[in-house]
């Protein structure tokens, strides 16, 4: 069950909260409100309760629009970002790993929340820059795994190639200099155009882009 899974994820709640306070791991408003009231009574930080509720929401299966609306209605963000380092760490370790890299809408909301704590970085670039890039990629690169693309640890070209089409190659190339190249720098637009040329050359029913060819494109270094 989703609720049981979230209870396991929120290990700190298991230790410090009485059973009834675990109502924060629910979309039931009555249970949630009881949990908040009991937290105040027992002197348990609302920050922990709110963070556990946010973790639960991301893992609940709710549509991202519903999550966003609930977070807004409960007004939990001001309290969460009042502890910026703790908030950023929990977001990175408890929420981000389970997000689908092709779900650009959810990633946009994730980085919107993360950007609220200031100049925090993930994958070598700031949350705000992640956000700007995601908003532009969302409309032109459906199916692109943006978590892999932006991890800053490996070349992103192999993730770009599968989604390149005649209609989006130019748009993605224009965004290349915002994408970490896996070596501490950023892609050059020509790398995207080269990847498209390689894909076109090998795009027949009997041909497949060889790993060595993709690697060659990945390792192209532009200053």
CSV table of C-alpha atoms in Angstrom, one decimal:
chain,number,residue,atom,x,y,z
A,1,UNK,CA,0.0,0.0,0.0
A,2,UNK,CA,1.2,3.5,-0.8
A,3,UNK,CA,0.6,4.8,2.8
A,4,UNK,CA,2.7,1.9,4.3
A,5,UNK,CA,5.5,2.6,1.8
A,6,UNK,CA,5.5,6.3,2.7
A,7,UNK,CA,5.6,5.4,6.4
A,8,UNK,CA,8.8,3.4,5.7
A,9,UNK,CA,10.3,6.3,3.8
A,10,UNK,CA,9.5,8.7,6.7
A,11,UNK,CA,11.6,6.8,9.2
A,12,UNK,CA,11.9,9.8,11.5
A,13,UNK,CA,8.1,9.9,12.0
A,14,UNK,CA,8.1,6.2,13.0
A,15,UNK,CA,10.4,7.1,15.9
A,16,UNK,CA,9.2,10.4,17.2
A,17,UNK,CA,5.5,10.4,16.4
A,18,UNK,CA,2.6,8.6,18.2
A,19,UNK,CA,0.6,6.4,15.9
A,20,UNK,CA,-2.2,9.0,15.4
A,21,UNK,CA,0.3,11.7,14.3
A,22,UNK,CA,1.0,9.6,11.2
A,23,UNK,CA,-2.2,11.0,9.8
A,24,UNK,CA,0.2,13.4,7.9
A,25,UNK,CA,0.8,10.4,5.6
A,26,UNK,CA,-2.8,10.7,4.3
A,27,UNK,CA,-4.8,12.8,1.9
A,28,UNK,CA,-7.7,12.6,4.3
A,29,UNK,CA,-8.1,16.1,5.6
A,30,UNK,CA,-9.6,15.1,8.9
A,31,UNK,CA,-6.6,12.8,9.7
A,32,UNK,CA,-4.2,15.4,8.5
A,33,UNK,CA,-5.7,18.1,10.8
A,34,UNK,CA,-5.7,15.8,13.8
A,35,UNK,CA,-2.0,15.0,13.1
A,36,UNK,CA,-1.2,18.7,13.0
A,37,UNK,CA,-3.1,19.4,16.3
A,38,UNK,CA,-1.4,16.5,18.1
A,39,UNK,CA,2.0,17.6,16.8
A,40,UNK,CA,1.5,21.0,18.4
A,41,UNK,CA,0.3,19.3,21.6
A,42,UNK,CA,3.3,17.0,21.9
A,43,UNK,CA,5.8,19.6,20.8
A,44,UNK,CA,6.7,17.8,17.6
A,45,UNK,CA,8.1,20.2,14.9
A,46,UNK,CA,5.6,21.0,12.3
A,47,UNK,CA,8.5,21.1,9.8
A,48,UNK,CA,8.9,17.3,10.1
A,49,UNK,CA,5.2,16.7,9.8
A,50,UNK,CA,4.9,18.9,6.7
A,51,UNK,CA,8.0,17.4,5.1
A,52,UNK,CA,6.7,13.9,5.6
A,53,UNK,CA,3.4,14.9,4.2
A,54,UNK,CA,5.1,16.3,1.1
A,55,UNK,CA,7.1,13.1,0.7
A,56,UNK,CA,3.9,11.1,1.0
A,57,UNK,CA,2.1,13.3,-1.7
A,58,UNK,CA,4.9,12.8,-4.3
A,59,UNK,CA,4.6,9.0,-3.7
A,60,UNK,CA,0.8,8.8,-3.4
A,61,UNK,CA,0.0,8.5,-7.1
A,62,UNK,CA,-2.0,11.7,-7.2
A,63,UNK,CA,-1.7,13.8,-10.3
A,64,UNK,CA,0.8,16.6,-9.9
A,65,UNK,CA,-1.9,19.2,-10.3
A,66,UNK,CA,-3.6,17.7,-7.2
A,67,UNK,CA,-0.4,17.6,-5.3
A,68,UNK,CA,0.3,21.3,-6.1
A,69,UNK,CA,-3.2,22.3,-5.1
A,70,UNK,CA,-3.0,20.5,-1.8
A,71,UNK,CA,0.5,21.9,-1.0
A,72,UNK,CA,-0.9,25.4,-1.8
A,73,UNK,CA,-4.1,24.9,0.3
A,74,UNK,CA,-2.1,23.5,3.3
A,75,UNK,CA,0.4,26.4,3.0
A,76,UNK,CA,3.3,24.2,4.1
A,77,UNK,CA,6.0,25.7,1.8
A,78,UNK,CA,6.9,28.7,4.0
A,79,UNK,CA,7.6,26.5,6.9
A,80,UNK,CA,9.6,24.0,4.8
A,81,UNK,CA,11.8,26.5,3.2
A,82,UNK,CA,12.5,28.1,6.6
A,83,UNK,CA,15.1,25.3,7.0
A,84,UNK,CA,16.6,25.5,3.5
A,85,UNK,CA,19.5,23.1,3.9
A,86,UNK,CA,17.3,20.4,5.5
A,87,UNK,CA,14.6,20.9,2.9
A,88,UNK,CA,16.9,20.7,-0.1
A,89,UNK,CA,18.6,17.5,1.3
A,90,UNK,CA,15.2,15.7,1.9
A,91,UNK,CA,14.0,16.7,-1.5
A,92,UNK,CA,17.1,15.3,-3.1
A,93,UNK,CA,17.3,12.1,-1.1
A,94,UNK,CA,13.6,11.2,-0.4
A,95,UNK,CA,11.7,12.6,-3.4
A,96,UNK,CA,13.9,13.0,-6.4
A,97,UNK,CA,15.2,9.4,-6.8
A,98,UNK,CA,11.7,8.1,-7.3
A,99,UNK,CA,10.6,10.7,-9.9
A,100,UNK,CA,10.1,9.7,-13.5
A,101,UNK,CA,12.6,11.5,-15.7
A,102,UNK,CA,10.2,11.6,-18.6
A,103,UNK,CA,7.5,13.3,-16.5
A,104,UNK,CA,8.5,16.8,-17.2
A,105,UNK,CA,5.5,18.4,-15.4
A,106,UNK,CA,6.3,16.7,-12.1
A,107,UNK,CA,10.0,17.6,-12.5
A,108,UNK,CA,9.0,21.2,-13.1
A,109,UNK,CA,7.1,21.3,-9.9
A,110,UNK,CA,9.9,19.6,-8.0
A,111,UNK,CA,12.4,22.2,-9.1
A,112,UNK,CA,9.9,25.0,-8.5
A,113,UNK,CA,9.8,23.9,-4.8
A,114,UNK,CA,13.6,23.5,-4.7
A,115,UNK,CA,14.2,26.9,-6.3
A,116,UNK,CA,12.3,28.4,-3.4
A,117,UNK,CA,15.3,27.9,-1.1
A,118,UNK,CA,17.7,30.0,-3.2
A,119,UNK,CA,20.8,29.1,-5.1
A,120,UNK,CA,20.8,25.4,-4.4
A,121,UNK,CA,22.4,23.1,-7.0
A,122,UNK,CA,21.6,19.7,-8.3
A,123,UNK,CA,23.5,18.0,-11.1
A,124,UNK,CA,26.0,20.9,-11.2
A,125,UNK,CA,23.4,23.6,-12.0
A,126,UNK,CA,21.0,25.6,-9.9
A,127,UNK,CA,17.4,24.5,-9.4
A,128,UNK,CA,16.3,27.7,-11.2
A,129,UNK,CA,18.3,26.8,-14.3
A,130,UNK,CA,16.9,23.3,-14.2
A,131,UNK,CA,13.4,24.9,-14.1
A,132,UNK,CA,14.1,27.2,-17.1
A,133,UNK,CA,15.5,24.4,-19.2
A,134,UNK,CA,12.7,21.9,-18.3
A,135,UNK,CA,10.0,24.4,-19.3
A,136,UNK,CA,11.6,24.8,-22.7
A,137,UNK,CA,12.3,21.1,-23.2
A,138,UNK,CA,8.8,20.1,-22.2
A,139,UNK,CA,7.2,21.3,-25.4
A,140,UNK,CA,9.9,20.0,-27.8
A,141,UNK,CA,11.3,16.8,-26.3
A,142,UNK,CA,8.5,14.5,-25.3
A,143,UNK,CA,9.9,11.3,-23.8
A,144,UNK,CA,13.3,12.7,-23.0
A,145,UNK,CA,14.6,11.5,-19.7
A,146,UNK,CA,15.6,14.8,-18.1
A,147,UNK,CA,16.9,13.2,-15.0
A,148,UNK,CA,19.6,11.4,-17.0
A,149,UNK,CA,20.1,14.3,-19.2
A,150,UNK,CA,20.9,16.7,-16.4
A,151,UNK,CA,22.7,14.4,-13.9
A,152,UNK,CA,26.0,16.1,-14.7
A,153,UNK,CA,27.8,12.8,-14.4
A,154,UNK,CA,27.6,11.3,-17.9
A,155,UNK,CA,27.2,12.6,-21.4
A,156,UNK,CA,23.6,13.5,-22.2
A,157,UNK,CA,23.9,12.8,-26.0
A,158,UNK,CA,22.8,9.2,-25.7
A,159,UNK,CA,19.6,10.3,-24.0
A,160,UNK,CA,19.0,13.1,-26.6
A,161,UNK,CA,19.4,10.9,-29.7
A,162,UNK,CA,16.2,8.8,-29.3
A,163,UNK,CA,13.9,11.9,-29.1
A,164,UNK,CA,15.5,13.9,-31.9
A,165,UNK,CA,13.1,14.5,-34.9
A,166,UNK,CA,13.2,16.8,-37.9
A,167,UNK,CA,10.9,19.2,-36.0
A,168,UNK,CA,12.8,19.5,-32.7
A,169,UNK,CA,16.5,19.1,-33.5
A,170,UNK,CA,17.0,22.9,-34.0
A,171,UNK,CA,15.1,23.8,-30.8
A,172,UNK,CA,17.1,21.2,-28.8
A,173,UNK,CA,20.4,22.4,-30.3
A,174,UNK,CA,19.6,26.0,-29.2
A,175,UNK,CA,19.3,24.7,-25.6
A,176,UNK,CA,22.5,22.6,-25.7
A,177,UNK,CA,24.7,25.2,-24.0
A,178,UNK,CA,22.4,24.9,-20.9
A,179,UNK,CA,22.9,21.1,-20.7
A,180,UNK,CA,25.8,19.7,-18.6
A,181,UNK,CA,28.1,17.6,-20.8
A,182,UNK,CA,29.2,15.3,-18.0
A,183,UNK,CA,32.8,16.7,-17.9
A,184,UNK,CA,32.1,19.9,-16.0
A,185,UNK,CA,31.2,21.9,-19.1
A,186,UNK,CA,28.1,22.2,-21.3
A,187,UNK,CA,27.1,20.9,-24.7
A,188,UNK,CA,27.8,22.7,-27.9
A,189,UNK,CA,24.9,23.0,-30.4
A,190,UNK,CA,27.0,21.2,-33.0
A,191,UNK,CA,27.0,18.1,-30.9
A,192,UNK,CA,23.2,17.9,-31.2
A,193,UNK,CA,23.3,18.4,-34.9
A,194,UNK,CA,26.0,15.8,-35.2
A,195,UNK,CA,23.9,13.3,-33.2
A,196,UNK,CA,21.0,14.0,-35.5
A,197,UNK,CA,23.1,13.3,-38.6
A,198,UNK,CA,24.3,10.0,-37.0
A,199,UNK,CA,20.7,9.0,-36.2
A,200,UNK,CA,19.6,9.8,-39.8
A,201,UNK,CA,22.5,7.8,-41.3
A,202,UNK,CA,21.7,4.7,-39.2
A,203,UNK,CA,17.9,5.0,-39.3
A,204,UNK,CA,16.8,2.1,-41.4
A,205,UNK,CA,15.0,-1.1,-40.5
A,206,UNK,CA,18.2,-3.1,-40.5
A,207,UNK,CA,20.6,-0.6,-38.9
A,208,UNK,CA,21.1,0.5,-35.3
A,209,UNK,CA,23.3,3.3,-34.1
A,210,UNK,CA,26.4,1.5,-32.7
A,211,UNK,CA,27.5,2.3,-29.2
A,212,UNK,CA,30.9,3.3,-30.5
A,213,UNK,CA,29.4,5.9,-32.8
A,214,UNK,CA,27.2,7.3,-30.0
A,215,UNK,CA,30.3,7.4,-27.7
A,216,UNK,CA,32.2,9.4,-30.3
A,217,UNK,CA,29.5,12.0,-30.4
A,218,UNK,CA,29.3,12.0,-26.6
A,219,UNK,CA,33.0,12.7,-26.3
A,220,UNK,CA,33.2,15.6,-28.7
A,221,UNK,CA,34.7,18.5,-26.7
A,222,UNK,CA,33.9,22.1,-27.5
A,223,UNK,CA,35.1,25.1,-25.7
